[in-house]
Short mmCIF file of C-alpha atoms in Angstrom, two decimals:
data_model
loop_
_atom_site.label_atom_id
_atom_site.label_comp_id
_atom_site.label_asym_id
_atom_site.label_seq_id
_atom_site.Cartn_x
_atom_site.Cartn_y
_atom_site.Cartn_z
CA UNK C 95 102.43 -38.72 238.15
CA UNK C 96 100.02 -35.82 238.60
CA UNK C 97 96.97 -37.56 236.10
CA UNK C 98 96.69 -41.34 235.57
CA UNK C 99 94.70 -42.26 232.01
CA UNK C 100 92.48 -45.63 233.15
CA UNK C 101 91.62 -47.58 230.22
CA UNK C 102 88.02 -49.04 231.20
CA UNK C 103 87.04 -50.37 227.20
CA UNK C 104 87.30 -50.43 223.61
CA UNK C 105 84.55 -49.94 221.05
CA UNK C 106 84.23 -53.59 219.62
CA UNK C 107 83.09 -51.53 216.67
CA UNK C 108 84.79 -48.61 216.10
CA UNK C 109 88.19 -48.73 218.61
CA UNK C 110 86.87 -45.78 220.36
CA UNK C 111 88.26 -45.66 224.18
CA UNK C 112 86.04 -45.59 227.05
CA UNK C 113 87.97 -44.12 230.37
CA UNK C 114 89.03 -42.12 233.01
CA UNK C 115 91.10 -39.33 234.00
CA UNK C 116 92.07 -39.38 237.38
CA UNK C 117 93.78 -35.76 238.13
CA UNK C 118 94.52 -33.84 241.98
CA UNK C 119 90.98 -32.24 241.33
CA UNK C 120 88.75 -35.49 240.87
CA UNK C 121 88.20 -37.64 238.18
CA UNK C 122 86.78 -37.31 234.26
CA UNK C 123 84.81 -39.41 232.47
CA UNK C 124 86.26 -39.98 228.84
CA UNK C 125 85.70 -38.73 225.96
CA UNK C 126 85.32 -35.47 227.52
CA UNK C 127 84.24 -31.67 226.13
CA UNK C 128 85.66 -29.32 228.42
CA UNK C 129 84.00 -25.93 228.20
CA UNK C 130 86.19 -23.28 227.90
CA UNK C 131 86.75 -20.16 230.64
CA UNK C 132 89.73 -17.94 228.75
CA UNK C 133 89.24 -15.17 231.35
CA UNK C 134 88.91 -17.46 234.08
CA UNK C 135 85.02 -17.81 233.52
CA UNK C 136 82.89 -20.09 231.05
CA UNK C 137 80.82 -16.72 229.63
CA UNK C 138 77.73 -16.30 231.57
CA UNK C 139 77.61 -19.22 233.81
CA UNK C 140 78.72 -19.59 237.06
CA UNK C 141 80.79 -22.86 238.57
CA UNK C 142 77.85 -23.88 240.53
CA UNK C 143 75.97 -24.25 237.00
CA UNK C 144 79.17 -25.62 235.00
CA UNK C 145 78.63 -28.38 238.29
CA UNK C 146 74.81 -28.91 237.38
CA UNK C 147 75.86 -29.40 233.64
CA UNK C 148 78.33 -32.16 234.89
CA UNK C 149 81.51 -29.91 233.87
CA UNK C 150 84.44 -32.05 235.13
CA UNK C 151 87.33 -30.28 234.20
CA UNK C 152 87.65 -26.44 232.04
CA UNK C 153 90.09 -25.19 229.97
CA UNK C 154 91.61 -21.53 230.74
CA UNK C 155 93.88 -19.36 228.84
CA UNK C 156 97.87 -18.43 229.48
CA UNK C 157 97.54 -16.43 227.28
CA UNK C 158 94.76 -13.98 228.62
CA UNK C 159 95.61 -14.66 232.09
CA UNK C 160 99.47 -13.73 231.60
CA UNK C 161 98.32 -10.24 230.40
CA UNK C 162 95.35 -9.67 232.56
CA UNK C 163 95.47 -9.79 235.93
CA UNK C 164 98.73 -11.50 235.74
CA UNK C 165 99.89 -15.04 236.65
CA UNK C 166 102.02 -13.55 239.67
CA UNK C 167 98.62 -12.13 240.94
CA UNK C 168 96.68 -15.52 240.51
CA UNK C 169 99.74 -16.99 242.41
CA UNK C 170 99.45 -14.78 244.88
CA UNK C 171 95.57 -16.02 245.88
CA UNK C 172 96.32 -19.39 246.18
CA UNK C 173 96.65 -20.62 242.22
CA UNK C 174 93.29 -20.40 239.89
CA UNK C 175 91.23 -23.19 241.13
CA UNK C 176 90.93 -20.90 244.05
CA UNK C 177 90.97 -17.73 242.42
CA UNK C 178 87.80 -18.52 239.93
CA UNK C 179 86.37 -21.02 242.96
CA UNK C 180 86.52 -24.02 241.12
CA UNK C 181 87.62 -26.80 242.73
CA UNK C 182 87.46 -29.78 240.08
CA UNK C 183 89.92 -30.17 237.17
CA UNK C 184 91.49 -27.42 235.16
CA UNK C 185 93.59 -27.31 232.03
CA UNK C 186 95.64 -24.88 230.77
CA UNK C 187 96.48 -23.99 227.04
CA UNK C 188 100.29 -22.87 226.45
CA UNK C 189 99.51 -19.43 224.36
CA UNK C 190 100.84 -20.58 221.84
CA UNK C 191 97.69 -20.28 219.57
CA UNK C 192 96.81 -16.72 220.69
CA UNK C 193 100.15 -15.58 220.34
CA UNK C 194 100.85 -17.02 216.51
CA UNK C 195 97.24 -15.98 215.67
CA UNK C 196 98.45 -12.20 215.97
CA UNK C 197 100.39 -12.95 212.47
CA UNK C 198 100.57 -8.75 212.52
CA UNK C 199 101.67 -8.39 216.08
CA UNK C 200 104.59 -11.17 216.77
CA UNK C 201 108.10 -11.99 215.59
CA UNK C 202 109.26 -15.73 216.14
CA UNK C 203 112.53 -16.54 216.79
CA UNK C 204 114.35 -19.88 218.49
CA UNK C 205 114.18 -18.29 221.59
CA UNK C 206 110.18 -17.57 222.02
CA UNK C 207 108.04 -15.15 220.40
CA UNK C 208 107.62 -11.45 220.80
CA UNK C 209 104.15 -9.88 220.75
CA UNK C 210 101.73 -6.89 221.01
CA UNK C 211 99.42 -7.17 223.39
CA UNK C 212 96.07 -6.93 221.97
CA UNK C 213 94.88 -5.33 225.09
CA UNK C 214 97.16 -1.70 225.19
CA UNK C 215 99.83 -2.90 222.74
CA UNK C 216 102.68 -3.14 224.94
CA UNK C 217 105.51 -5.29 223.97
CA UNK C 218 105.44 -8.69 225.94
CA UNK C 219 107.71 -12.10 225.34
CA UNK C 220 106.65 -15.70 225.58
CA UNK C 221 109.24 -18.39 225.85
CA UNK C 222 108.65 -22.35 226.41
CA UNK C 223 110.33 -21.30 230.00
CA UNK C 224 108.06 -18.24 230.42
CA UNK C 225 105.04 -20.39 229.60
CA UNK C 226 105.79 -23.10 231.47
CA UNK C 227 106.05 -20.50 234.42
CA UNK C 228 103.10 -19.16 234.29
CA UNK C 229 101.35 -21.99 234.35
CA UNK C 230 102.89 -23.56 236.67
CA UNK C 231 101.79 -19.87 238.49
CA UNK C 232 98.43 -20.42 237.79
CA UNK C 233 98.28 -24.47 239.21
CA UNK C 234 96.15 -25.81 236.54
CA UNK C 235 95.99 -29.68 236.64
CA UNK C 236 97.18 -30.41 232.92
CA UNK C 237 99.39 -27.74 231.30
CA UNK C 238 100.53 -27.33 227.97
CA UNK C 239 103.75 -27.02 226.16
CA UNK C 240 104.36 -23.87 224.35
CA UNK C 241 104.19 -25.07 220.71
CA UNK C 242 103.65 -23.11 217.55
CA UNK C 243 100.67 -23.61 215.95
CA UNK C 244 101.26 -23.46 211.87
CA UNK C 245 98.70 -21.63 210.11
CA UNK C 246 96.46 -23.24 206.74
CA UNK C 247 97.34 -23.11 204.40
CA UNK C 248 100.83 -22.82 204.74
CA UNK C 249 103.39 -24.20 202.67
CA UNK C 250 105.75 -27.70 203.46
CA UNK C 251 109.26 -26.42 204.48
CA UNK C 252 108.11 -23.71 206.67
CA UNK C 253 105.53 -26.10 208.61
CA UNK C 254 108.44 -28.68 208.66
CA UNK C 255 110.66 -25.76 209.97
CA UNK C 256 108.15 -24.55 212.53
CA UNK C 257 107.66 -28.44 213.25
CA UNK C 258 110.73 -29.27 214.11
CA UNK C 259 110.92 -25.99 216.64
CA UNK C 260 107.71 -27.00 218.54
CA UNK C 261 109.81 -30.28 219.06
CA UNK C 262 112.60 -28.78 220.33
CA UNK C 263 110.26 -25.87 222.86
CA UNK C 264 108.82 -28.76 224.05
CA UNK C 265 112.04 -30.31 225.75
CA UNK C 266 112.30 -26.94 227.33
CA UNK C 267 109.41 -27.13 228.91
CA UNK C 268 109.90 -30.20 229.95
CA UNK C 269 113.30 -28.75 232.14
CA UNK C 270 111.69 -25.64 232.83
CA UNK C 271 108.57 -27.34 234.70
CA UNK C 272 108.91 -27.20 238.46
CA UNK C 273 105.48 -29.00 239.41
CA UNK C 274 105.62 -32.74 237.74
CA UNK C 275 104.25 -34.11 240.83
CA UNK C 276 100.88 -31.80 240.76
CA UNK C 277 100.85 -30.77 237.62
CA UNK C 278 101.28 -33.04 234.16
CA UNK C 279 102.72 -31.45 231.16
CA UNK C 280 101.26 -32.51 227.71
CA UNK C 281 103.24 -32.51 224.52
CA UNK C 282 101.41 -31.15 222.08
CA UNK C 283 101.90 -33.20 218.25
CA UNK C 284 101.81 -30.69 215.14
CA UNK C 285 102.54 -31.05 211.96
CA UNK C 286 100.08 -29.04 209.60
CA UNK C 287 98.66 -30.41 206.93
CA UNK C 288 101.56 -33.16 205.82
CA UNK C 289 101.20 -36.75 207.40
CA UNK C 290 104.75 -37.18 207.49
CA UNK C 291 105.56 -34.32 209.42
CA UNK C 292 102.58 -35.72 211.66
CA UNK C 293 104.58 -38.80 212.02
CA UNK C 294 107.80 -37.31 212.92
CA UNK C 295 106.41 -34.65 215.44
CA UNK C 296 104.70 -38.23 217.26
CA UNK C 297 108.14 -39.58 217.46
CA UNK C 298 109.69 -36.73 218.50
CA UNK C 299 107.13 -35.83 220.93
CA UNK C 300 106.31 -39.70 222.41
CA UNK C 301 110.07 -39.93 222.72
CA UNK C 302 110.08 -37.18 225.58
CA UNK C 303 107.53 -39.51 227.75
CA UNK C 304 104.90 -36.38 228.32
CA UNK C 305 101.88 -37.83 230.89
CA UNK C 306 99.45 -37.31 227.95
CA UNK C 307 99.49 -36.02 224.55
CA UNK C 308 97.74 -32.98 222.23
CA UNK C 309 96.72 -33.05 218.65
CA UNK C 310 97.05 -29.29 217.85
CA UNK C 311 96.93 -27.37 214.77
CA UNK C 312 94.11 -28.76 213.29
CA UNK C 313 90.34 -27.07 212.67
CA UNK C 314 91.76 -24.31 211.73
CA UNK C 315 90.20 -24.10 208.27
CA UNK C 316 91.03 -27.02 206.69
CA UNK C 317 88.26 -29.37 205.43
CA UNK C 318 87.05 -31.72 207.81
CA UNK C 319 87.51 -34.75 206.11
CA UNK C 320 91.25 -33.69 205.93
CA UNK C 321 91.47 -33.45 209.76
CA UNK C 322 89.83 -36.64 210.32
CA UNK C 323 92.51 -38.19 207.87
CA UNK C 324 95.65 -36.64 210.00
CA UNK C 325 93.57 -37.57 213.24
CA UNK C 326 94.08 -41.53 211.16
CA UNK C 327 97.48 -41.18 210.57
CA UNK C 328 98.29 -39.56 214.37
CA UNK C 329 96.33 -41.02 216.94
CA UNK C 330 97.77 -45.08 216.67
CA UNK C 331 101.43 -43.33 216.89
CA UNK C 332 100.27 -42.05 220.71
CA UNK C 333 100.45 -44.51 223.48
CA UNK C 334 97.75 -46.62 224.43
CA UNK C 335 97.84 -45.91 228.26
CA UNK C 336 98.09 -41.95 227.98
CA UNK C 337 95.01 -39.40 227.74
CA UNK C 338 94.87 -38.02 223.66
CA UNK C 339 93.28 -34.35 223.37
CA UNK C 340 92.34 -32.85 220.31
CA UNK C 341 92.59 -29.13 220.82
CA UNK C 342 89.69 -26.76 219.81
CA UNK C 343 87.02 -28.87 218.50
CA UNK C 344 83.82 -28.94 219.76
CA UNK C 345 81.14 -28.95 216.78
CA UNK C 346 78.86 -32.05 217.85
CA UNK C 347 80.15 -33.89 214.59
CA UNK C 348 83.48 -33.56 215.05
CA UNK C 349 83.47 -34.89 218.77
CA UNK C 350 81.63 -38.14 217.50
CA UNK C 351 84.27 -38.42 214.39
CA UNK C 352 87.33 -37.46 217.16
CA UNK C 353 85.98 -40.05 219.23
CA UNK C 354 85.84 -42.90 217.20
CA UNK C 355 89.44 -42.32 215.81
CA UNK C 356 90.27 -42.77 219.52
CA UNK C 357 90.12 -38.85 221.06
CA UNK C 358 89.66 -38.95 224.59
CA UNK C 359 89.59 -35.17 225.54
CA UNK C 360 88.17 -32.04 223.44
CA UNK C 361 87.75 -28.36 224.25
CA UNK C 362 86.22 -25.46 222.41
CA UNK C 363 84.97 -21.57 222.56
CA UNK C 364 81.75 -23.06 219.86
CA UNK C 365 79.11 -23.68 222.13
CA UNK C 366 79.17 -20.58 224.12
CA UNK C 367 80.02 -17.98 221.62
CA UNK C 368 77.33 -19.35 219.46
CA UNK C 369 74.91 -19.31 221.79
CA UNK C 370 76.03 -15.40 222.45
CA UNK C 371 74.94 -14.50 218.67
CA UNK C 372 71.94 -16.51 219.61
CA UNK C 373 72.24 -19.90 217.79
CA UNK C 374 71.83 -23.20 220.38
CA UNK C 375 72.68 -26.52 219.09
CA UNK C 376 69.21 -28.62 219.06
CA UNK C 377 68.64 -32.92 218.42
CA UNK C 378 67.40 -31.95 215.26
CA UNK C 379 70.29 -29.66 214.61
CA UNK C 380 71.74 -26.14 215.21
CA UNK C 381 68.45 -23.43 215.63
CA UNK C 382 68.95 -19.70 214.98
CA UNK C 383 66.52 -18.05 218.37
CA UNK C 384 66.72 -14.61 217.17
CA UNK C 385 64.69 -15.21 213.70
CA UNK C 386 60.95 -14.29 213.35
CA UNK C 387 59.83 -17.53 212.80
CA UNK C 388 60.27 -18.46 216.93
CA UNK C 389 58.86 -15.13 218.02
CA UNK C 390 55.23 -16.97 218.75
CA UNK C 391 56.84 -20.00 219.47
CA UNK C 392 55.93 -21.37 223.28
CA UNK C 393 57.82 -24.41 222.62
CA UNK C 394 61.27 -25.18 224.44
CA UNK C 395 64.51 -24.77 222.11
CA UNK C 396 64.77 -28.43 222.50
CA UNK C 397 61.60 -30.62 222.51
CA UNK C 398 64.15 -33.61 223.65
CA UNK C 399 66.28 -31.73 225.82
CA UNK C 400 65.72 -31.64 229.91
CA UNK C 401 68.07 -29.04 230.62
CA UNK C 402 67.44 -25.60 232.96
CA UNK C 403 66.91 -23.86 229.81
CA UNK C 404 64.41 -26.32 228.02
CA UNK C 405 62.39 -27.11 231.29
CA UNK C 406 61.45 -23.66 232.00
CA UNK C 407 62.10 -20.69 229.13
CA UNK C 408 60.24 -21.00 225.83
CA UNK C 409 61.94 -20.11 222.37
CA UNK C 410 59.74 -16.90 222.55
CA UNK C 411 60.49 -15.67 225.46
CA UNK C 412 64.36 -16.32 224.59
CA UNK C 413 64.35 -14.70 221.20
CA UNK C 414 62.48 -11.40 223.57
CA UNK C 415 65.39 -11.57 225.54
CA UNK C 416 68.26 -11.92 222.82
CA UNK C 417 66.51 -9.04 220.32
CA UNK C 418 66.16 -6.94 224.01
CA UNK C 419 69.80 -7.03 224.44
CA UNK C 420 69.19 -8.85 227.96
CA UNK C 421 71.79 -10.66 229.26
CA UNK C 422 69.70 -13.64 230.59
CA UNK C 423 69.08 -14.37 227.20
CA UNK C 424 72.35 -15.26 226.35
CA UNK C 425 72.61 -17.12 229.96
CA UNK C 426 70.12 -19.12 229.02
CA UNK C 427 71.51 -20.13 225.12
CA UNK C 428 74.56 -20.76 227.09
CA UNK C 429 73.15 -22.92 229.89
CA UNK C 430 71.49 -24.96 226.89
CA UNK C 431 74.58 -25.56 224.56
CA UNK C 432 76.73 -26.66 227.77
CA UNK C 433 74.06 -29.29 228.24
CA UNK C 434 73.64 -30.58 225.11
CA UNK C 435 77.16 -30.94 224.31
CA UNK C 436 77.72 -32.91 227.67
CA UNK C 437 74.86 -34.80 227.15
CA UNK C 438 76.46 -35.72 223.85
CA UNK C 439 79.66 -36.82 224.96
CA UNK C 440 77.26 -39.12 227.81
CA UNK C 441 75.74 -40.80 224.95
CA UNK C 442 78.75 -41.01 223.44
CA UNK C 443 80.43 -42.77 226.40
CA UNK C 444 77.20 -45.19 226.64
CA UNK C 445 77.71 -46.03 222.55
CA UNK C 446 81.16 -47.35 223.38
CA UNK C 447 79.80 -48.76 226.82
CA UNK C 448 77.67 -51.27 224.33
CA UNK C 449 80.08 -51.56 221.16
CA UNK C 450 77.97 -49.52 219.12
CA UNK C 451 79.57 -45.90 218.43
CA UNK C 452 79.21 -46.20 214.73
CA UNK C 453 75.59 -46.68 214.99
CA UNK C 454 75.04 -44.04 217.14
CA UNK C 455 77.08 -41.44 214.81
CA UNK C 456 74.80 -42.99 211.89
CA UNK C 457 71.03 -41.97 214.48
CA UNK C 458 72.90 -39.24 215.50
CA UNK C 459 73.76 -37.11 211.87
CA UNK C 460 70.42 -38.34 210.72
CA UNK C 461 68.15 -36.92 213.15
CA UNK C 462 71.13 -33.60 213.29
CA UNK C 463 70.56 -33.15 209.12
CA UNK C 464 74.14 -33.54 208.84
CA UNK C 465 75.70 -35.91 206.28
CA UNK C 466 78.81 -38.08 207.97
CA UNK C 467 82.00 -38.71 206.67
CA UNK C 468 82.90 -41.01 204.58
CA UNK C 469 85.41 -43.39 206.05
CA UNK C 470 86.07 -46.96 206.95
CA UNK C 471 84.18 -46.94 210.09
#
């Protein structure tokens, strides 16, 4: 198999897993964030820096890279781990969540879905086969199945309908890969909103045998608490022995919650477009740079923080450089986010290390000002 999931421990408290992820491109420490390079770049870092921040594995986008430069053109210089120069994990997303997210541009039928590109508005079509060839194009380490990804709210027999579809795109992507022994192919569970569609998209979807499984279609609007819930009713129907990855989530809260209902892998656009409109995610919660209050402020953004950013840049000379327009500025938000959200899943790893996760999610919304969810753990 192309990635191996090693069970190392179990939170005595809280079930969370402690692992690894052994893939062609090195090994990752689980839980994971991965940082997220759609274009074939995290924004404003380069993969020297991703390195310094520990970055073991990114996530890139079929989506993007199918329309621009084009997965024949990646292909042609030797696959994207060569192409971006990145030579440690990659992952892949399907498309599927860019391409239903253009509710105006796309019509959906058993075959795939035809689009608009966003780009020049050309008509373009995206099948489970076409995905699965592009990726398999582009040589990421973990690709995705092309699923659909139901909007919220929507309403029960059309997420059932669209359900049972993603179900049946995934077995053709399953024959349509060409790469199984360098490549894995995750099934991807939806399901909206309705735990027994959850349930029966597990089955369907565990029945297949994929190397490692997705949680998609949630955080997209619904209430937290509600996605924690599903995440209850979902996760104990996935093996025990195969890597679990909650798609687009990446708020610190949710990673600690997603961890301790056993999440092993998370990825999200958050911490770097946030830090673009000049917000950075702090120990004593999320800091807005560009207000007046920090503009004689010679402090770092972080007091407890020992990243690049924190070490040598103070929160005035930052918000000078984000109100000037100046693209260090937002290098520097984005250097800082990286690190504290990897430093976050680190402590995280250590609070299952010593059977104390719930604990450290109690310390951890305290000192953030955030209230936690109520739940059984």
């Amino acid at each position: 198999m192309a990635v191996r999931y090693e069970l190392i421990k179990t939170c005595r408290q809280t079930g969370a897993r402690l692992g690894r992820l052994h893939t062609p491109h090195g090994v990752i420490d689980t839980p994971a964030f991965m940082p997220v390079g759609t274009q074939a770049t995290v924004k404003a870092v380069s993969p020297e820096e991703l390195k310094a921040l520990g970055a073991q594995i990114i996530l890139s986008n079929t989506y993007h890279l199918f329309i621009r430069p084009g997965h024949e053109l990646i292909r042609e210089a030797g696959g994207l781990h060569r192409f971006m120069n990145w030579d440690r994990a990659i992952l892949t997303d399907s498309g599927g969540f860019q391409v239903f997210s253009l509710a105006d541009r796309r019509k959906i039928r058993e075959e795939g879905v035809e689009f608009r590109s966003h780009l020049d508005g050309s008509l373009l079509f995206l099948s489970p086969e076409k995905a699965t060839e592009v990726q398999n194009a582009l040589g990421a380490d973990i690709i995705m199945c092309f699923d659909e990804c139901a909007p919220y709210p929507a309403d029960y027999e059309y997420v059932r309908e669209s359900t049972a579809r993603t179900s049946r795109w995934a077995e053709r992507c399953l024959k349509a890969h060409r790469r199984p022994d360098d490549q894995a192919l995750f099934g991807i569970v939806q399901g909206g909103m309705y735990p027994d569609l959850r349930r029966q998209s597990a089955k369907d979807l565990t029945s297949l045998d994929f190397p490692g499984y997705a949680i998609g279609g949630l955080s997209v609007g619904e209430p937290k608490p509600v996605m924690y819930e599903l995440l209850e009713t979902t996760v104990p129907l996935l093996p025990d022995r195969k890597p679990r990855y909650l798609m687009g989530v990446g708020s610190p809260d949710a990673l600690i919650e997603g961890s301790i209902r056993g999440i092993d892998m998370f990825d999200c656009v958050l911490p770097t477009r946030i830090a673009r409109n000049g917000t950075v995610m702090t120990s004593r919660g999320r800091l807005v740079i560009r207000n007046a209050a920090y503009e004689r402020d010679f402090g770092p953004l972080d007091p407890a923080c020992d990243c690049y950013t924190c070490t040598h840049y103070s929160r005035a000379y930052i918000r000078h450089l984000i109100k000037a327009d100046e693209i260090f500025g937002l290098r520097l938000t984005t250097i800082h986010n990286l690190h504290f959200l990897g430093s976050l899943m680190a402590r995280i790893r250590q609070a299952i290390r010593e059977d104390r996760l719930a604990d450290f999610r109690d310390e951890f919304f305290e000192s953030y000002g955030m209230a936690r969810h109520k739940s059984g753990f």
